[in-house]
Coordinates of C-alpha atoms in Angstrom, one line a residue:
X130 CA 0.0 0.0 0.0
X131 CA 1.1 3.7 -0.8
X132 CA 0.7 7.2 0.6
X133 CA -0.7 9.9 -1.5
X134 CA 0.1 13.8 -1.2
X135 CA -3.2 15.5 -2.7
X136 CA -2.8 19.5 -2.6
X137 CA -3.4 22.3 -4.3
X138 CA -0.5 24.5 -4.8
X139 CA 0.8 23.7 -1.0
X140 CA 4.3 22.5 -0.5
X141 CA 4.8 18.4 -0.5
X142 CA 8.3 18.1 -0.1
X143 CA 8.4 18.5 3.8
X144 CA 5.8 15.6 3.9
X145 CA 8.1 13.8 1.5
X146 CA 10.7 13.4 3.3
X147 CA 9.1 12.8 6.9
X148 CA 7.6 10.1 5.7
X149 CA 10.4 8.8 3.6
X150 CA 12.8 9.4 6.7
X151 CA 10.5 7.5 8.9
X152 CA 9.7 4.7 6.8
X153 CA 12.4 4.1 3.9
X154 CA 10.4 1.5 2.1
X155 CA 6.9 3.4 2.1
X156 CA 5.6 4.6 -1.4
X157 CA 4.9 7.9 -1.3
X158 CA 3.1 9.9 -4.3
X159 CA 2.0 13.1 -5.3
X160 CA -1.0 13.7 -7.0
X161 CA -1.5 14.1 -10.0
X162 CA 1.9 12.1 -10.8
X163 CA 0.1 8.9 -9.7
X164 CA 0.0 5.9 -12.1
X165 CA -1.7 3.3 -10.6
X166 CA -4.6 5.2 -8.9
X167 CA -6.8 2.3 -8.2
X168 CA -4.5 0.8 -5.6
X169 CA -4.2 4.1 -3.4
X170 CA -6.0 3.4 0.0
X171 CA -4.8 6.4 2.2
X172 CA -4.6 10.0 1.4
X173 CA -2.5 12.9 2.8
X174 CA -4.4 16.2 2.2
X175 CA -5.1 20.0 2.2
X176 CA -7.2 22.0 0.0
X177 CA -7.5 19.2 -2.0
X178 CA -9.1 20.0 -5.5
X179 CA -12.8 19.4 -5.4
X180 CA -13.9 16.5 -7.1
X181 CA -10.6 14.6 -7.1
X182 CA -11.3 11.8 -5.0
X183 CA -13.5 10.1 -7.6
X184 CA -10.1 9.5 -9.3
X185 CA -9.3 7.4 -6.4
X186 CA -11.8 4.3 -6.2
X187 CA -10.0 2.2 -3.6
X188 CA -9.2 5.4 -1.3
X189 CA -10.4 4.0 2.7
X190 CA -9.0 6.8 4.7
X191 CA -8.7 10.9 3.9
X192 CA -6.4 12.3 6.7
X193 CA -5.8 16.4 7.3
X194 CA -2.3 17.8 6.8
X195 CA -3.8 19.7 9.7
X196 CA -6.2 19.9 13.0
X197 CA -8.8 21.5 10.4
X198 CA -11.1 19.1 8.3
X199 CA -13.3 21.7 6.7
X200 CA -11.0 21.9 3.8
X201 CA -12.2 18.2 3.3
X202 CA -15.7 18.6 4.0
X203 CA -16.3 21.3 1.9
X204 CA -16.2 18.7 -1.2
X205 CA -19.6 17.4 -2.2
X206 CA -17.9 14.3 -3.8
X207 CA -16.2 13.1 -1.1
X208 CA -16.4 9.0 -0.8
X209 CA -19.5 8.3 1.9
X210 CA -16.7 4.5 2.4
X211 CA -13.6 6.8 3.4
X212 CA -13.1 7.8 7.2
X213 CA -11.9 11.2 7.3
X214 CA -9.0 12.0 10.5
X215 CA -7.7 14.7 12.0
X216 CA -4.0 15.8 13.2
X217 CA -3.5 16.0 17.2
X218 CA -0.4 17.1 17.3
X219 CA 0.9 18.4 20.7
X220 CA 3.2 21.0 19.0
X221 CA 0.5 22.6 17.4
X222 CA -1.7 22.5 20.3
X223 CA 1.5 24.1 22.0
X224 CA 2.1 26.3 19.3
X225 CA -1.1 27.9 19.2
X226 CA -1.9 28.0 23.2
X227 CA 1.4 30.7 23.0
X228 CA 0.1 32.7 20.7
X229 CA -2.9 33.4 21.8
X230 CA -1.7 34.1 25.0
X231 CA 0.6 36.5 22.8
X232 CA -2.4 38.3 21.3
X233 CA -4.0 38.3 24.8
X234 CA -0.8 40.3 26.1
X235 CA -0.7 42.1 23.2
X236 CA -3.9 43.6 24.3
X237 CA -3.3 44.0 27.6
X238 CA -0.5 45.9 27.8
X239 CA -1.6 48.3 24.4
X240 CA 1.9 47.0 22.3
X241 CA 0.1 47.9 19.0
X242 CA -0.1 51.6 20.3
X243 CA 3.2 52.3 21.6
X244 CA 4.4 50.6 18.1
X245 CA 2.4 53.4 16.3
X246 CA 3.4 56.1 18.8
X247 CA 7.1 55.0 18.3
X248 CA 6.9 55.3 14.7
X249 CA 5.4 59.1 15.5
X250 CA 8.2 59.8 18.0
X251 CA 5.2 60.0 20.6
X252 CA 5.6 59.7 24.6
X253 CA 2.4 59.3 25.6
X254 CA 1.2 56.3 27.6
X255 CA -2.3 55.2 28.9
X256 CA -3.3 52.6 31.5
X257 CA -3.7 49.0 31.1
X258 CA -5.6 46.4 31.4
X259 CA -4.9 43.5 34.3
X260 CA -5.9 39.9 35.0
X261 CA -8.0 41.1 38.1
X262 CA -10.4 43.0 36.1
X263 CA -10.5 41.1 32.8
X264 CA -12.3 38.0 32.0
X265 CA -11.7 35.5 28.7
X266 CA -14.0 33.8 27.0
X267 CA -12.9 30.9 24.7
X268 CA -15.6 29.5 21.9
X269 CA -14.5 26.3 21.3
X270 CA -13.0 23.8 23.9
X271 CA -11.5 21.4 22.0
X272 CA -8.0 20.3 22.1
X273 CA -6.9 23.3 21.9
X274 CA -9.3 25.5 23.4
X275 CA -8.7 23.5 26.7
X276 CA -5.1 24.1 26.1
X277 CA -5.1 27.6 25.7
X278 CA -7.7 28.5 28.5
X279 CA -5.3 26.3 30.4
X280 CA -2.3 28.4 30.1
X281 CA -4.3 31.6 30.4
X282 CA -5.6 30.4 33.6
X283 CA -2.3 29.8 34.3
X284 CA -1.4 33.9 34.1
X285 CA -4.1 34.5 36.6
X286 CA -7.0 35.2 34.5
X287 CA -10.8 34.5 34.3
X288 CA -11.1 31.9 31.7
X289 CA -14.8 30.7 30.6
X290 CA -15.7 28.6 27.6
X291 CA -18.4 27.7 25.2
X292 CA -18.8 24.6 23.7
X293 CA -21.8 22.7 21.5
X294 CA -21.9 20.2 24.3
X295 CA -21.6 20.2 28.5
X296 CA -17.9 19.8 29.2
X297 CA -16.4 19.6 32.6
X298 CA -13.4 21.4 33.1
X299 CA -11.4 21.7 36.3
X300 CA -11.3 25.7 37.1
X301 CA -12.8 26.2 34.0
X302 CA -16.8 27.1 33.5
X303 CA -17.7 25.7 30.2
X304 CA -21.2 27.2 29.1
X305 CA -23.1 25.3 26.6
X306 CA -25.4 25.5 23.4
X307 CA -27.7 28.5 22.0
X308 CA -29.4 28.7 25.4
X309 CA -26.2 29.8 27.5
X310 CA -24.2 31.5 24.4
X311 CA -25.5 35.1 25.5
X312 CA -24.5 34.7 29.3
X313 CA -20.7 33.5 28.0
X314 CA -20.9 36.5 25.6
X315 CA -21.8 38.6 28.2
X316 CA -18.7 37.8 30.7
X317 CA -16.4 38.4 27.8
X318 CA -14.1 41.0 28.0
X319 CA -11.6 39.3 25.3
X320 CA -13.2 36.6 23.2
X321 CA -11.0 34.0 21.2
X322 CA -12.5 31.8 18.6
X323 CA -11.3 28.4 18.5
X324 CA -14.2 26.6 17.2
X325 CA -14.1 24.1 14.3
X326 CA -16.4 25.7 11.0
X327 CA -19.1 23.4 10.5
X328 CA -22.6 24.5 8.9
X329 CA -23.4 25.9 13.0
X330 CA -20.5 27.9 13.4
X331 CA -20.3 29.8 10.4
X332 CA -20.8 33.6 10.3
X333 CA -21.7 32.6 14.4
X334 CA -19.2 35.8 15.0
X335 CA -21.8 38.8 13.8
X336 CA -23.5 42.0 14.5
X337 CA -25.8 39.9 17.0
X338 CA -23.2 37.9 18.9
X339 CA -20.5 40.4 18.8
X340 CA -23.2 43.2 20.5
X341 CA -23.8 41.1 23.1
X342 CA -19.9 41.9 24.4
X343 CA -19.0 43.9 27.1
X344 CA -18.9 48.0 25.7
X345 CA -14.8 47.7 25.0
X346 CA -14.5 44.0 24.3
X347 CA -11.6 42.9 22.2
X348 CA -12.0 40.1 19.7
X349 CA -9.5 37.2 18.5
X350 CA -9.5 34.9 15.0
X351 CA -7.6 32.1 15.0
X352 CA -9.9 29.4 13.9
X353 CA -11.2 30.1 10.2
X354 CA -11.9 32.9 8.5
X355 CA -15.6 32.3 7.5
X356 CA -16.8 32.6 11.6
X357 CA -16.6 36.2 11.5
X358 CA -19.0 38.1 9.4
X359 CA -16.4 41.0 8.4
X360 CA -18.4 44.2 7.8
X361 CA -19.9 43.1 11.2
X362 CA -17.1 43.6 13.1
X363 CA -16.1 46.7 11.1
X364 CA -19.3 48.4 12.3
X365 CA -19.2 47.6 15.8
X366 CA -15.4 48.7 16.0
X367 CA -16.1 52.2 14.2
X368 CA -19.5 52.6 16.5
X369 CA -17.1 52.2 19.5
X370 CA -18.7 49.0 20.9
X371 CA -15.7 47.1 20.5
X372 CA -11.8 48.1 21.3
X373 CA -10.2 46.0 19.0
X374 CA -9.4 42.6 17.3
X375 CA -6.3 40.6 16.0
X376 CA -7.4 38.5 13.2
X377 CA -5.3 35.6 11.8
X378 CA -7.9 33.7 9.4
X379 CA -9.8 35.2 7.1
X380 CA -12.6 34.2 4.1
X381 CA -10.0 34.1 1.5
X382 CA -6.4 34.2 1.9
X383 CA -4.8 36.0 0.8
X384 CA -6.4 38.7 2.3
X385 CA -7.5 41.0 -1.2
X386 CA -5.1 44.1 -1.2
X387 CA -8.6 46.2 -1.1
X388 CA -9.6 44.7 2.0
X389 CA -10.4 47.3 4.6
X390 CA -9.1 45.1 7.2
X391 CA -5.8 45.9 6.1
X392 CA -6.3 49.7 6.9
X393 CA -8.1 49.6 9.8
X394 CA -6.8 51.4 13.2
X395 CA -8.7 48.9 15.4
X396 CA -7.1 45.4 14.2
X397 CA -4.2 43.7 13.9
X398 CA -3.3 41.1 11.1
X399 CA -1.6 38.0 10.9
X400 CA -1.3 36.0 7.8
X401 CA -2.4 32.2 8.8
X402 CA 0.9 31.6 11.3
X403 CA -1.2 30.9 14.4
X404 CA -0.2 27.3 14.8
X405 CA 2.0 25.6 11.6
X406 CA 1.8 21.7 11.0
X407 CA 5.3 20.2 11.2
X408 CA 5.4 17.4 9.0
X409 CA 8.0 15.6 11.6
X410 CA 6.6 16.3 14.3
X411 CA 3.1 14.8 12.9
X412 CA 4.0 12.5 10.4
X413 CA 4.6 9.6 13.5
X414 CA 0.6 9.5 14.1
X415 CA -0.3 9.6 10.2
X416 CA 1.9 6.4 9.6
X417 CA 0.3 5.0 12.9
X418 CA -3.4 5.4 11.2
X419 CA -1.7 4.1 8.3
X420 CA -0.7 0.8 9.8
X421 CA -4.1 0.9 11.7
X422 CA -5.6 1.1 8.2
X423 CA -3.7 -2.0 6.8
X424 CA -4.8 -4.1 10.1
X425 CA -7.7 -3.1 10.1
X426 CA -8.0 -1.3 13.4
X427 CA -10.1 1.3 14.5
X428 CA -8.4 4.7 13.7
X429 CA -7.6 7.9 15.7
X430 CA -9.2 11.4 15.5
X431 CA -11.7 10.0 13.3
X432 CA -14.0 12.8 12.3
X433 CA -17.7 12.7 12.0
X434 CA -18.9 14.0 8.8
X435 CA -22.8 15.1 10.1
X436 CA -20.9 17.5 13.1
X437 CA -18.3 18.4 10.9
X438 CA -15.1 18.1 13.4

């Protein structure tokens, strides 16, 4: 049985040779340079082109390059036989609990401003926000929601969540479904977005959810870019409800040069660099589910198509 690399215009050679360094003998191909396609079983994928799966008749397992599946999901073709997985990699889950506790700091402590007073040779100053009187709210507790409300608890803060589903967390007060989203919105003086996008979460960050913050509220992106409603969170940071946001997903990336989130006083971009798969640190657990595959064994972070993570 082989590995194939299905992308579209992302990198393959870092995948390559992880694999290749882990297991010498394994056949690994990229797509479309495949001959025999009828005997590929397992695919390696992100932003795969739609459709291409049906080229693939024997294909039994789809796994992410990444944590994200809705890159898979999002194909109408996709083989009902074929379990889809997941990455669970602990360096990414590290990776992104520091950086939004970056962006949290960020905040705090105004960095953004005294970077644009710098640049105007301005000494001014203004007081900051502390952990006593701020609370975080976290949509999504996942893997790395819990991970990230973990180390900001850590720093002395408030941390509450939101999840689709109760969730016991140890110092943690998870909130739950529509009926308790309002209360957790209400608490939040920063909110982070970590959910999956599934056909409930998109657009779930909008004029109605976002108005429900605390006057002053700051907001944080770092799941996908189609949560957040854009022109949404441009009104209610020029009407003053909000303070701020650091967005580092977006609907298409990207971002268009005419974007107006590019000039905009009141947030602060990152290009996609939240949390970046390494393909040796994750390639162990996608040879595992490969192995699994061939014994026939149940497989890890499966993914279930009808909730979408």
């Amino acid at each position: 049985m082989s590995i194939v690399i299905i992308t579209a215009g992302k990198e393959t050679i870092g995948w390559e040779k992880a694999l290749k360094a882990k297991r010498p003998e394994l056949e690994v191909l990229v797509h479309p340079d495949v001959a025999a396609k009828d005997k590929v079983e397992f695919a390696l994928t992100w932003g795969h082109p739609l459709g291409v799966f049906k080229e693939y008749p024997n294909i039994r397992c789809i796994a992410s390059m990444g944590a994200g599946v809705d890159h898979i999901l999002r194909d109408p073709e996709l083989p009902v036989s074929a379990i889809i997985t997941k990455l669970e990699d602990p360096n990414l889950t590290r990776d992104m609990g520091l950086f939004v506790v970056a962006l949290v700091l960020n905040h705090m402590r105004d960095l953004t401003f005294y970077k644009q007073n710098q640049q105007q040779h301005n000494w001014s100053h203004k007081r900051y926000l502390t952990t006593d009187n701020t609370t975080i709210g976290i949509m999504g507790m996942g893997t790395l929601g819990a991970h990230a409300a973990a180390e900001l608890t850590k720093l002395g803060f408030k941390v509450n969540g939101w999840a689709r589903t109760e969730k016991q967390l140890a110092t943690i007060k998870v909130y739950k479904g529509a009926e308790e989203l309002n209360s957790f919105l209400a608490k939040s003086d920063i909110l982070i977005c970590l959910l999956p996008l599934t056909s409930q979460t998109e657009n779930i960050l909008n004029r109605q959810t976002l108005s429900k913050l605390p006057k002053n509220a700051f907001v944080i992106n770092v799941a996908r870019g189609r949560h957040l409603v854009d022109e949404d969170l441009i009104a209610l940071l020029d009407n003053g409800h909000l303070a701020g946001a650091s967005l580092d997903v977006f609907r298409e990336e990207p971002l268009p040069e005419d974007h107006p989130f590019w000039s905009h006083p009141k947030i602060n971009i990152t290009p996609h660099i939240a949390s970046i798969t390494d393909p040796a640190s994750a390639v162990s657990q996608i040879l595992d589910n490969y192995d699994r595959l061939q014994r026939r064994e149940p497989l890890k972070n499966v993914v279930s198509p009808e909730l979408g993570y």
